[in-house]
XYZ file of C-alpha atoms in Angstrom:
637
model
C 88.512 91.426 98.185
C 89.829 89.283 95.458
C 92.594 87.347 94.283
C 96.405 88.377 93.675
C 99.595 86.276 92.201
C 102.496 87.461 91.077
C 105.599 85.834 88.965
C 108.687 87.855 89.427
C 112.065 87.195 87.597
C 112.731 84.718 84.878
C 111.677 81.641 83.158
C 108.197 81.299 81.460
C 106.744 84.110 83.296
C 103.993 85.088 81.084
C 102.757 81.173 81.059
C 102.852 80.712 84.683
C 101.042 83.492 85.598
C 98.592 82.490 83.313
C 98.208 79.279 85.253
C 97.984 81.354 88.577
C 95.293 83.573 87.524
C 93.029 80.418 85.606
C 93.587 78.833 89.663
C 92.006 82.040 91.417
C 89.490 83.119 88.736
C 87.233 81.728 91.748
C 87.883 84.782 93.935
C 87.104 87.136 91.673
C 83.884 86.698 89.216
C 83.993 90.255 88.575
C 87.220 90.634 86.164
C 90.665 89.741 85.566
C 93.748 91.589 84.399
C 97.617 90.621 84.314
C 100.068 93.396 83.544
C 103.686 93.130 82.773
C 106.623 95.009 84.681
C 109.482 95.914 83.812
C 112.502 98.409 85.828
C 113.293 101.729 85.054
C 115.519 100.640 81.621
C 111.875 98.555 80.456
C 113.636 95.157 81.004
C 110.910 93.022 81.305
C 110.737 91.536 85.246
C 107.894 89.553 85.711
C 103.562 89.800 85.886
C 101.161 91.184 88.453
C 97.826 89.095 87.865
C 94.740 90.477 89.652
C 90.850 88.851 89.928
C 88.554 91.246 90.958
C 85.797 91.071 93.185
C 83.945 94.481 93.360
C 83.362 95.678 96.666
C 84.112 99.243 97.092
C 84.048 101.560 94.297
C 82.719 98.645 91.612
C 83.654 101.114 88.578
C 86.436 101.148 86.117
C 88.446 103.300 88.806
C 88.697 100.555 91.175
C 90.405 98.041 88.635
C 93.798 96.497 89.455
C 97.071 96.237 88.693
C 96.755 100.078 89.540
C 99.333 102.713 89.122
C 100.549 105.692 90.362
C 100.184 108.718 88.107
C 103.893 108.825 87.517
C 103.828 105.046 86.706
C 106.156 104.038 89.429
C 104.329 101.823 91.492
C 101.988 99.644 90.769
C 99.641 96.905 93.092
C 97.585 94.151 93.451
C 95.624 93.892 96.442
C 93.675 91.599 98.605
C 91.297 92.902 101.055
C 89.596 95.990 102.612
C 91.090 99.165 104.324
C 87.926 99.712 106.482
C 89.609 103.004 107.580
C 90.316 104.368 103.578
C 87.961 107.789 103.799
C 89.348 108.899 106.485
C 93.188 107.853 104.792
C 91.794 109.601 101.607
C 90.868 112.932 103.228
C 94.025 113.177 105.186
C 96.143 112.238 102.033
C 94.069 114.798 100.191
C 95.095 117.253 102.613
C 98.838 116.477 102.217
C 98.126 117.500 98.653
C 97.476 113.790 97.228
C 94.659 114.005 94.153
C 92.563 110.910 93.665
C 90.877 109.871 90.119
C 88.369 107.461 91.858
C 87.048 105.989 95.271
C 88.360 102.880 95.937
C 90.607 101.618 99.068
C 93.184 100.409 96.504
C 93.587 103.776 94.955
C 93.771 105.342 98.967
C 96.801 102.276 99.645
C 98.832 103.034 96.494
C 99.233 106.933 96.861
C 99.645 106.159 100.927
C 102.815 104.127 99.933
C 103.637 106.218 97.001
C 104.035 108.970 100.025
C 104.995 107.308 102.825
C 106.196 103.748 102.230
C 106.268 101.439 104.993
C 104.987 104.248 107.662
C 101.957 103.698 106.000
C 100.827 100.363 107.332
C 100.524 101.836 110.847
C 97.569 103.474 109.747
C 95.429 100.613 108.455
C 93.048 99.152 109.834
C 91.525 96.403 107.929
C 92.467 93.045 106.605
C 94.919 92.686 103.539
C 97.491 91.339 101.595
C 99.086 93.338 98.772
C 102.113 93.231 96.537
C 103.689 96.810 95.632
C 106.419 96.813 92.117
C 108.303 99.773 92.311
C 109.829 100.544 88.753
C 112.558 102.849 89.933
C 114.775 100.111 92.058
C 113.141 96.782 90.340
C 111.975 95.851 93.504
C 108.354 94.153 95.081
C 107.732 94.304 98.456
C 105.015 91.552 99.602
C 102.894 92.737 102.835
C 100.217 90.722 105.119
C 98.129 92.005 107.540
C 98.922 91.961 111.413
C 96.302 89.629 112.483
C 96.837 87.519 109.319
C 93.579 87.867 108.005
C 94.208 87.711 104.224
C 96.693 84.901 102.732
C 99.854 85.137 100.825
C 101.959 82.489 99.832
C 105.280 82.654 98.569
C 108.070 80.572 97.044
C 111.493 80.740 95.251
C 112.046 78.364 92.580
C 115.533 79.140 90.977
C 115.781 82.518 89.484
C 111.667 82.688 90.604
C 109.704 84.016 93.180
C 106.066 83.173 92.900
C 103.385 84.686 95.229
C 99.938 83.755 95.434
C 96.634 84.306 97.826
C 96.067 80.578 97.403
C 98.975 78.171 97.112
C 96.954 76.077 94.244
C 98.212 79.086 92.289
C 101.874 78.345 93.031
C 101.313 74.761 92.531
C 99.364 75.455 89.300
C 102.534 76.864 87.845
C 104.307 73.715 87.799
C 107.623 75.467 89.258
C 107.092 73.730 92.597
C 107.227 70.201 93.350
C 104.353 68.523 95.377
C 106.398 67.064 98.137
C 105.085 66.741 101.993
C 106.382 69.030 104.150
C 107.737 66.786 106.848
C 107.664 69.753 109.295
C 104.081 70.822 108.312
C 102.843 67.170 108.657
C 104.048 67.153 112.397
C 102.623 70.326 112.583
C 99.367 69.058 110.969
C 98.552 65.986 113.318
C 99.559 67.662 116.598
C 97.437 70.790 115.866
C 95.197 69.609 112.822
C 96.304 72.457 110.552
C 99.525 74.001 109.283
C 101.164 76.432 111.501
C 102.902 79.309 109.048
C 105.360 79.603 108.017
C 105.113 76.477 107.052
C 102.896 74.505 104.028
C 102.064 71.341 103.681
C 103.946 71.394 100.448
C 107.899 71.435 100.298
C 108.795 74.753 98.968
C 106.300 76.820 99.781
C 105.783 79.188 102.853
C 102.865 81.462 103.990
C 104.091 85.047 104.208
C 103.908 85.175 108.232
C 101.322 87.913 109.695
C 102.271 91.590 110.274
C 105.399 91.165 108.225
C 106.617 92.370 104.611
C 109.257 91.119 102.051
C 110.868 92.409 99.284
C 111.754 90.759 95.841
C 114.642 92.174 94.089
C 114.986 91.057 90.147
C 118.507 92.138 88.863
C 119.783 90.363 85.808
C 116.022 88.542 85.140
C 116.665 86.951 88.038
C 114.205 87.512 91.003
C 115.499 86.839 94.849
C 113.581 87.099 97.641
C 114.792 88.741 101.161
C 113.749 87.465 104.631
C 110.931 89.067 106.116
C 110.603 91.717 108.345
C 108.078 92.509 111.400
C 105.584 96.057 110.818
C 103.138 95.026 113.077
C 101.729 92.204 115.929
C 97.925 91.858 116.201
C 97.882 92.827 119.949
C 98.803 95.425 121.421
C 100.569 94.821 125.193
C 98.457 95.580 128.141
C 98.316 98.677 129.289
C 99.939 99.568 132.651
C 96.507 100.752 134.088
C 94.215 97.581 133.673
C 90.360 98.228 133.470
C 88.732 97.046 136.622
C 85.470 98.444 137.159
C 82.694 96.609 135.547
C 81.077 99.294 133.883
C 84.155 101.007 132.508
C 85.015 97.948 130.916
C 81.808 96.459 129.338
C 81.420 100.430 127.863
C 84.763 100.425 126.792
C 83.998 97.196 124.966
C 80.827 98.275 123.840
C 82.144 101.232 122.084
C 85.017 99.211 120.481
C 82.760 96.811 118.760
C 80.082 99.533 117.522
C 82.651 101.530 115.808
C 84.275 98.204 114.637
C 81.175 97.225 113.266
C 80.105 100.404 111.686
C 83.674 100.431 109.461
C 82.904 96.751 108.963
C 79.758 97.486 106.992
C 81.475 100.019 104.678
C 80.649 98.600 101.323
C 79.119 99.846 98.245
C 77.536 96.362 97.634
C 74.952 94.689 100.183
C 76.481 93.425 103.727
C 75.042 89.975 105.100
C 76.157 88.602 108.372
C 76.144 84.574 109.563
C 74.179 84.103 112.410
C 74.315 81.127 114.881
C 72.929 82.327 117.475
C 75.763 82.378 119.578
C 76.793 85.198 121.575
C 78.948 86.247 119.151
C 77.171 86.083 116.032
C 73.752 87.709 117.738
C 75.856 90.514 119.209
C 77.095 91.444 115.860
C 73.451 91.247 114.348
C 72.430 93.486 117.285
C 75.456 96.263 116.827
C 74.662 96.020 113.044
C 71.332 97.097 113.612
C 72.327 99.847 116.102
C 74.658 100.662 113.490
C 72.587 100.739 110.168
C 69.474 100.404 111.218
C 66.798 97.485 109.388
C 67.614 95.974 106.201
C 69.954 93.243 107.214
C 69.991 89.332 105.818
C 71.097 87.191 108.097
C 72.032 83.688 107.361
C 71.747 80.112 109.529
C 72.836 76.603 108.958
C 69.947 74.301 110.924
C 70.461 70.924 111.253
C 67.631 67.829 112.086
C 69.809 66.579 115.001
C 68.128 68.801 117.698
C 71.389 68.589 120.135
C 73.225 70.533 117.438
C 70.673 72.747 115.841
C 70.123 76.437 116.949
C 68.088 77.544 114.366
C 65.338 78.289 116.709
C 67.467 80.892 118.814
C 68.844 82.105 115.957
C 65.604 82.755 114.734
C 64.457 84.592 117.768
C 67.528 87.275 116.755
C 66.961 87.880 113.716
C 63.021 88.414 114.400
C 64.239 90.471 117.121
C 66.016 93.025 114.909
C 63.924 92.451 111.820
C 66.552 91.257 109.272
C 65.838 89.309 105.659
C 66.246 85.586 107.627
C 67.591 82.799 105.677
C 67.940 78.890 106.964
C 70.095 76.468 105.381
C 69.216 72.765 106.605
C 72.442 70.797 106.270
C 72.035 66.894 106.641
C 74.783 63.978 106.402
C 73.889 63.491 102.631
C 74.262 67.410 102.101
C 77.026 66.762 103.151
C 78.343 64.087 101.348
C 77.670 66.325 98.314
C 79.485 68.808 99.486
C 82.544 67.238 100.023
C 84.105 67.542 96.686
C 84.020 70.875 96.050
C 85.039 71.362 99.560
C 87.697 69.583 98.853
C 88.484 71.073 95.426
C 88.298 74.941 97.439
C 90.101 73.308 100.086
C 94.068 74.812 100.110
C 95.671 73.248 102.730
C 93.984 70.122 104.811
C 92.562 71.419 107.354
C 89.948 69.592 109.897
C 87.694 72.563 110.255
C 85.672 74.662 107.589
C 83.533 72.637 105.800
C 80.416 74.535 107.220
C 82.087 77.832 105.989
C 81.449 75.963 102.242
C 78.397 74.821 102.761
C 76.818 78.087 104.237
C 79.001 80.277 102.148
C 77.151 78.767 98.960
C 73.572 79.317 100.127
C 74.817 82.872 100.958
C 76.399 83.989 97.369
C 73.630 82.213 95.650
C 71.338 84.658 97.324
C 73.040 87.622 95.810
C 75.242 88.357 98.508
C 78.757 89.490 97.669
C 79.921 90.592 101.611
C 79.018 88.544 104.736
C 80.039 89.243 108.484
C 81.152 86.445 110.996
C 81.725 86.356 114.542
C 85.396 84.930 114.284
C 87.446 86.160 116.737
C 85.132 86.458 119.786
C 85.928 83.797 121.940
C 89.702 84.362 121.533
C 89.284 87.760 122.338
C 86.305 87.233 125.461
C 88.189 83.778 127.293
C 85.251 81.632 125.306
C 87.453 78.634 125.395
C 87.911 75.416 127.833
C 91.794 76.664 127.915
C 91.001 79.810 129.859
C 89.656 77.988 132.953
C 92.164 75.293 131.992
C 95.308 78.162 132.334
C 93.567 78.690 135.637
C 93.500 75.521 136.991
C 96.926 74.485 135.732
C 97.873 77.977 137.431
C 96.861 76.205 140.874
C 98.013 73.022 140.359
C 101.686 74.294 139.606
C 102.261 75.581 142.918
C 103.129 71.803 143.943
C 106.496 71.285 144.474
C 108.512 70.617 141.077
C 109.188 66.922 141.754
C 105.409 65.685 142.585
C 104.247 66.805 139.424
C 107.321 65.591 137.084
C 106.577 62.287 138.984
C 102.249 62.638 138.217
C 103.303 63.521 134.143
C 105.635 60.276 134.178
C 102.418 58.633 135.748
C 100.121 60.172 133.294
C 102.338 59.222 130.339
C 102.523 55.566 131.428
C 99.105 55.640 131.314
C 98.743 56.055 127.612
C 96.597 57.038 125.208
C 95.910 61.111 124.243
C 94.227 62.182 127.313
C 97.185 60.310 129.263
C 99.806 62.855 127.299
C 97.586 66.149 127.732
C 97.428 65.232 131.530
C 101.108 64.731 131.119
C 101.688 67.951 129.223
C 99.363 70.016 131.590
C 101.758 68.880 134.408
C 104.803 68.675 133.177
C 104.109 72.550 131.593
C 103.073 73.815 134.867
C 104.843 76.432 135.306
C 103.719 78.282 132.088
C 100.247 77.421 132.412
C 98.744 79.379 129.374
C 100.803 77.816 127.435
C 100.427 74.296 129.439
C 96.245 75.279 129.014
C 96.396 76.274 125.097
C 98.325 73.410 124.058
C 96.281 70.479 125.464
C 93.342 72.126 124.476
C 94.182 72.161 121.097
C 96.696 69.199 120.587
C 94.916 66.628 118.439
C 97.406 63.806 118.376
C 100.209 63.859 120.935
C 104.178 62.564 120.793
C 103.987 59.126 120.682
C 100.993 59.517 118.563
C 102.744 60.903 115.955
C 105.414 58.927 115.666
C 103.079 55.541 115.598
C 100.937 57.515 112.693
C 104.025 59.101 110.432
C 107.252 58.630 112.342
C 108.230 62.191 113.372
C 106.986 61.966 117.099
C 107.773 64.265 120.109
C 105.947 66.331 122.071
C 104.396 69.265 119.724
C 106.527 72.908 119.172
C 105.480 75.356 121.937
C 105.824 78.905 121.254
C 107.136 81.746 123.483
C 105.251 81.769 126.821
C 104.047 85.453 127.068
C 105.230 85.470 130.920
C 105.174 88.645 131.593
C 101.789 89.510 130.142
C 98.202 88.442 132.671
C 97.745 84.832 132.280
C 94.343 85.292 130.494
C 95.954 87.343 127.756
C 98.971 84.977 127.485
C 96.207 82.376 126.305
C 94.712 84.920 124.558
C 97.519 85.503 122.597
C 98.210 81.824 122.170
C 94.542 81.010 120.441
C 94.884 84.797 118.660
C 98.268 83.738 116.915
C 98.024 80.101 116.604
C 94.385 78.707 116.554
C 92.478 81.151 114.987
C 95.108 82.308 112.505
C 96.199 79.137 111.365
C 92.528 77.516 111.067
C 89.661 79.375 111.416
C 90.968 82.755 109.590
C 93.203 80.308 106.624
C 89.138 77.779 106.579
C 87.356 81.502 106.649
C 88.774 82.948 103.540
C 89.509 79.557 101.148
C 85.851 78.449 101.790
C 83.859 81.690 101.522
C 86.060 83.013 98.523
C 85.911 79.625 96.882
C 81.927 81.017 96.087
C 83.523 84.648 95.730
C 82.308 86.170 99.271
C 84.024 88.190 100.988
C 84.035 87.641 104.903
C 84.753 89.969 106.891
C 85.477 89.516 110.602
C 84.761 92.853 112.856
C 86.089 91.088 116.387
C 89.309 90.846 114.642
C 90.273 94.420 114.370
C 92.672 96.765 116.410
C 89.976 98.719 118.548
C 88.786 95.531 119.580
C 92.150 93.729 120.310
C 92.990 97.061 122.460
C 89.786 97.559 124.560
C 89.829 93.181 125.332
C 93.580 93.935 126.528
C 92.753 96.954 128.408
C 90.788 94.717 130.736
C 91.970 93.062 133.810
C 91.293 89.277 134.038
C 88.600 89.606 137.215
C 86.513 90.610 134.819
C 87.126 88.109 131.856
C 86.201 84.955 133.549
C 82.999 83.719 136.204
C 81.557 80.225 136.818
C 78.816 79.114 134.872
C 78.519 82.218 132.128
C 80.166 82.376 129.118
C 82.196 85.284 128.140
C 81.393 87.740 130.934
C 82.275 90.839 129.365
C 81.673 90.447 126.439
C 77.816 89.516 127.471
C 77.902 92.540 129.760
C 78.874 95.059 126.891
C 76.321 93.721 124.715
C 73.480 91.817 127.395
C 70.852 94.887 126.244
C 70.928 93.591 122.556
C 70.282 89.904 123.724
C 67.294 88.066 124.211
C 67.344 85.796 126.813
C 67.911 82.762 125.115
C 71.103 84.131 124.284
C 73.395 84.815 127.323
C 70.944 82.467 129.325
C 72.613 79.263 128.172
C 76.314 76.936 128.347
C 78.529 77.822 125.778
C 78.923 75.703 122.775
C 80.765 75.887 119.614
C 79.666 75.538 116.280
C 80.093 72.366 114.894
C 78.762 70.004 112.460
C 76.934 66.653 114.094
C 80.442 64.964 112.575
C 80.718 62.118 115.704
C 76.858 60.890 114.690
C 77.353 61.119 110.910
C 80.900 59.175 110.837
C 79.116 56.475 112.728
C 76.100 56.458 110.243
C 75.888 58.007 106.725
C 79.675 59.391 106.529
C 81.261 55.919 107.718
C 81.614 54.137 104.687
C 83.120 57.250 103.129
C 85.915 57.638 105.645
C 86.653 54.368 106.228
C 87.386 53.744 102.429
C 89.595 57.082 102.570
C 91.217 55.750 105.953
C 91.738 52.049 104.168
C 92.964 53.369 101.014
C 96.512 53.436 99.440
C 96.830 57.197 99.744
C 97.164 56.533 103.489
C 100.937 54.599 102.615
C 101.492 57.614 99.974
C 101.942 59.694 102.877
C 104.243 57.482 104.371
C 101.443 57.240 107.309
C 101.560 54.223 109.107
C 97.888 52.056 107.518
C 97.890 50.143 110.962
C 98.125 53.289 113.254
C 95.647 55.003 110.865
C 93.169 51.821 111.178
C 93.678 51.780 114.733
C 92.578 56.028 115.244
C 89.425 54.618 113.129
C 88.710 51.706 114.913
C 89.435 53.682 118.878
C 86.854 56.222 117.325
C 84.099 53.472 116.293
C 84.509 51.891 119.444
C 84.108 55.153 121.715
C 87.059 54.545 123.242
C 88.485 57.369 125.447
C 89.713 60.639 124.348
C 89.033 59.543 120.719
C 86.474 62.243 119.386
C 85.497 62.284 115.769
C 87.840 64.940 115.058
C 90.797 63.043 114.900
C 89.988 60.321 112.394
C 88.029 63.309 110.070
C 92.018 65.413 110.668
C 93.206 61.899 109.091
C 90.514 61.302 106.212
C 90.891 65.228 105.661
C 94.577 64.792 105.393
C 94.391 61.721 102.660
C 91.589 62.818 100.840
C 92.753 66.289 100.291
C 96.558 64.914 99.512
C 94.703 62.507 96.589
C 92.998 65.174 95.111
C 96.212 67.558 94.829
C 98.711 64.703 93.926
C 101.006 65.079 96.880
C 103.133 62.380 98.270
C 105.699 62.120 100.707
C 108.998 63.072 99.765
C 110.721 59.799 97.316
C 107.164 58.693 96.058
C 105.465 59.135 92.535
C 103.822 62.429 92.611
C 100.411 61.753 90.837
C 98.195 63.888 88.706
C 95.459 65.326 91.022
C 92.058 64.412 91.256
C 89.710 67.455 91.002
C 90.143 70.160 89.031
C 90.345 73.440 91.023
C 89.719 75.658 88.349
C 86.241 74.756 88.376
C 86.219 75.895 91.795
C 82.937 78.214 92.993
C-alpha cells in the first residue's frame, strides 16, 4: 500500500512530479523515490514517483520504482497481491529468479512474462503503472472491484496519473473547474460516479480496466481504456439451493479470504462495530490466526447509536487487544478540517473512516481490516426487499402505474419522485429498488439546486441475471465503489493505514453468486446466509437483532452542536461559487430543521460537504474566479 503518480511526456516534468509526490507523502511515511524514464534511445519521457508504505517485505528489496533485471520495465504500485507466494512459486517454476519477497517484485516479473494474461491471476486490490523502455509506452491498470484509485488526465502533450487527484491538481496542469456532469452526478447519488471527477479534466481510471500512454516525440498521449476484468462473476447455471451447501460454501470462501487477507509482515488490526459483518470477520480472524488480534470501536454517548457494548462482547469473546474510541459532536467538529484537507472528492460519507482511522495508526497499527462489502454481497440493504416489492407491484397493467408515478410526481417533494421512480421503473425492479434507495436529491431537485435537473443516469439493468444479484451488482458497481471503497482508502491512507477489505475479493463474489435468491432473503433477519455461514462465531447479541448501519448521530448533532457550522457553510458565498441556487440550498436546510418529510440529515451534510470541500480546494463553477484553496493538503496525516 502506498502512493503512486506519474508525469509522462513533456513540459516541466521533473517539477510537477515533484508537486505530486509532496501531495501523497501522506500515504506513504515510510519513503519516497521518483525515477526518471526514458525509451530505448535514453530520450528522457517523463517520472515515476512512488511513497512507500511498508507492508510486505519492509526491506530495501521491496522499494519502488522497481525494475526488471534487464531494465525494461519498471513500476509503481498501489496495493496488495494477497495471492503473491503462491504467484512467486509458480513463476519460480517457469524459471523466474527473485532478489527479494515482496508482491511488487512477484507483479513486475509476472508482467515481464506474461503481460496482460497476468491480471487474471490476482487476487487482491491494486493499482499500478508499468513503463516499458523498449516501445516508450505505460500502461495504467486498476483493480476489478475498484478497490485502489487512479486518476488520470491529459493536459496537452501530458498525461498525469495519480492515486489521489490532489496530486494532479497539485501540478498546476489542470484547471479547477466543476464538472457539470459530476455535480449532477454528485446531488442525485451524493458522490461522483467514475469516470467522472468533480473537477473538469480529470477522470478516475474505471475498475477492471487498463490504459496505455504512448510518448513519441516528448509528447505523451493517452489511449482509451480497455476491459481485463468485472468484479462478479455471472451466476452459475446450477444455483446453490440447499441451505447447508450454501452457508458451507460461504463459510469456506470467507475463511480462506480472510486468511490471505492477514498476509502481512507488519501487525493486522481489524474495525469492529459489532455488526454482523465486522464480528464475523473478528471471528474468522481468530479461526484463522488464532489470539493476538486488536480490534478497534468508535462508541458514541447517544445510546440509540452506540454499539460499543456488543462490540465489546466480540472482542471479549475471541480475546483480542480491544480499543474504544468515544466520538462526540465536538470531536467532531475538530475533526472536520483535516477531514476535509484528506478529503479528495466531496463525498457525504467517510468521516468516521478519519476519525477511527487516526486512533488506529496512532496505536501503532500500519494494516486494519473492515467489513466493507458485506451487505452488498449478503442483500443487507432496504433495496433488496425493495427489488422485491417493486417486483410485485409491476405486474399491474402498464397504464395504472404510469398514471400512480404521474400521481406521485404531482405530489412533490423527494419521497413523491422515488415513489414515482419505483413505479414508473417497474419493470426493471433492481434497478427501480437500487436507485430510490440511493437517490439523494431527485430531477426537479436538481434543477431547483444547480440547474441540470432530470431524472438521475440509470445503468444497464442486469435482466437476465436473478433479481437479487441484479441489485447486487447495482450497489457492488455503483454504491460501494463510488463511496464507501473511494471514503475507505482517502480517509484511512490520509493517517497512512492500509485497509483492507476481505468481503471484497473473488472467492467471495463467486460463492454469494453461486447462491440462489431463496436463500438470500427472510423476514425479520438480516442477511440470512451470511448469518448462517458464520451464526457459530456469533454471540447472540449479534444475529439476534434489526439491522442497522453504521452511522454517525449526524440528524441530532446538525440540530445541536454542528448547526451553526453548517448553516454558515450553507449561507455562505461559496454556495453561489458553485453556481448552486442560495434559495434552494436555504430551503434543503430549512425542510431539514423543520423535520419535514423525506428530508434526512444527509442531504443538507451532501450540500455543506459539497461547499465546504469546494472552498478548501478553490474550485468554482466553470466562468468564475478560481481561488487559492484553503487548507493545505500536504500537511495531510
Amino acid at each position: 500500500m502506498c502512493g503512486i503518480s506519474g508525469v509522462l511526456g513533456e513540459g516541466g516534468a521533473a517539477q510537477a512530479a515533484q508537486r505530486m509526490s509532496r501531495a501523497l507523502r501522506h500515504r506513504g511515511p515510510d519513503g519516497h523515490a521518483a525515477e526518471a524514464v526514458a525509451d530505448a534511445g535514453g530520450s528522457p519521457c517523463g517520472v515515476l514517483n512512488h511513497e512507500r508504505l511498508a507492508i510486505i517485505d519492509p526491506s530495501p528489496a521491496g522499494r519502488q520504482p522497481m525494475h526488471t533485471p534487464d531494465g525494461r520495465y519498471t513500476i509503481v504500485y498501489n496495493g496488495e497481491v494477497y495471492n503473491y507466494a503462491a504467484l512467486r512459486d509458480s513463476l519460480a517454476a517457469e524459471g523466474v529468479e527473485f532478489a527479494g519477497h515482496s508482491d511488487t517484485e512477484v507483479l513486475l516479473l509476472g508482467w515481464a512474462r506474461h503481460g496482460r494474461a497476468f491480471l487474471e491471476r490476482l487476487r487482491g486490490m491494486y493499482a499500478f503503472a508499468v513503463w516499458d523502455r523498449d516501445t516508450a509506452t505505460a500502461v495504467l491498470v486498476r483493480d476489478p472491484f475498484g478497490i485502489k484509485p487512479l486518476y488520470v488526465a491529459q493536459a496537452g502533450g501530458t498525461v498525469l496519473f495519480g492515486s489521489e487527484m490532489r496530486a494532479l491538481l497539485a501540478t498546476e496542469l489542470v484547471g479547477r473547474r466543476l464538472s457539470q456532469p459530476a455535480l449532477r452526478s454528485y446531488l442525485a447519488t451524493g458522490s461522483v460516479a467514475e469516470p467522472e471527477s468533480i473537477v473538469e479534466g480529470l477522470e478516475m481510471l474505471p475498475a477492471g480496466t487498463l490504459a496505455e500512454v504512448r510518448v513519441r516525440g516528448g509528447r505523451a498521449r493517452l489511449m482509451p481504456p480497455s476491459r481485463f476484468g468485472e468484479a462478479l462473476p455471472p451466476p452459475p447455471e446450477r444455483l446453490l439451493r440447499d441451505p447447508a451447501e450454501a452457508a458451507g460454501t460461504v463459510r469456506e470462501a470467507l475463511l480462506d479470504s480472510v486468511r490471505h487477507h492477514l498476509v502481512s509482515d507488519v501487525p493486522v488490526a481489524l474495525f469492529l462495530s459489532g455488526g454482523i459483518d465486522s464480528s464475523a470477520l473478528v471471528g474468522l480472524a481468530a479461526e484463522a490466526c488464532g489470539r493476538g488480534l486488536d480490534t478497534f470501536t468508535v462508541a458514541f454517548t447517544e445510546r440509540a447509536y452506540d454499539e460499543a457494548l456488543i462490540a465489546r462482547k466480540v472482542a471479549e469473546r475471541f480475546g483480542t487487544a480491544h480499543h474504544e474510541m468515544v466520538l462526540t459532536a465536538a470531536d467532531l467538529l475538530g475533526e472536520l478540517p483535516g477531514a476535509f484537507a484528506a478529503m479528495d472528492q466531496p463525498s457525504m460519507d467517510g468521516v468516521n473512516t478519519f476519525a477511527i482511522s487516526r486512533a488506529v495508526q496512532q496505536a501503532g497499527i500500519k494494516v486494519v481490516l473492515s467489513g466493507v462489502g458485506g451487505d452488498e454481497l449478503f442483500c443487507g440493504y432496504p433495496s433488496f426487499s425493495r427489488a422485491r416489492a417493486v417486483a410485485q407491484v409491476g405486474r399491474l397493467p402498464g397504464g395504472a402505474l404510469r398514471g400512480a408515478a404521474r400521481l406521485a410526481r404531482r405530489l412533490g417533494g423527494i419521497r413523491g419522485e422515488q415513489v414515482a421512480l419505483l413505479l414508473r421503473e417497474a419493470s426493471t425492479p433492481a434497478r427501480a429498488a437500487y436507485w430510490a434507495s440511493r437517490t439523494l436529491f431527485g430531477g426537479a431537485q436538481i434543477g431547483a439546486l444547480a440547474g441540470c435537473g432530470g431524472d438521475p443516469p440509470l445503468p444497464m439493468p442486469y435482466e437476465s441475471h436473478p433479481l437479487l444479484q441484479r441489485v447486487t451488482r447495482y450497489e457492488v458497481e455503483q454504491y460501494m465503489r463510488n463511496t464507501l471503497l473511494r471514503d475507505s482508502d482517502v480517509f484511512s491512507m490520509a493517517h497512512g493505514l492500509e485497509l483492507r477489505v476481505p468481503f471484497v475479493d473473488r472467492a467471495v463474489a463467486a460463492a454469494a453468486v453461486a447462491v440462489d435468491d431463496s436463500l438470500k432473503l427472510r423476514r425479520g433477519l438480516s442477511k440470512p446466509l451470511l448469518l448462517s455461514a458464520v451464526r457459530d462465531l456469533l454471540p447472540n447479541e449479534v444475529w439476534d437483532r434489526p439491522k442497522r448501519g453504521f452511522t454517525l448521530p449526524f440528524a441530532r448533532w446538525m440540530r445541536g452542536e454542528l448547526r451553526d457550522e453548517v448553516e454558515s457553510v450553507l449561507h455562505s458565498p461559496g454556495v453561489e461559487r458553485l453556481g448552486l441556487n442560495p434559495a434552494a440550498v436555504r430551503a434543503v436546510w430549512n425542510d431539514f430543521q423543520q423535520r419535514r418529510a423525506g428530508m434526512n440529515w444527509s442531504r443538507p451534510w451532501a450540500l455543506y460537504t459539497l461547499v465546504r470541500w469546494a472552498g478548501a480546494n478553490g474550485i468554482e463553477a466553470a466562468g468564475g474566479h478560481v481561488a487559492e484553496p484553503e487548507l493545505a493538503h500536504e500537511a495531510v496525516g
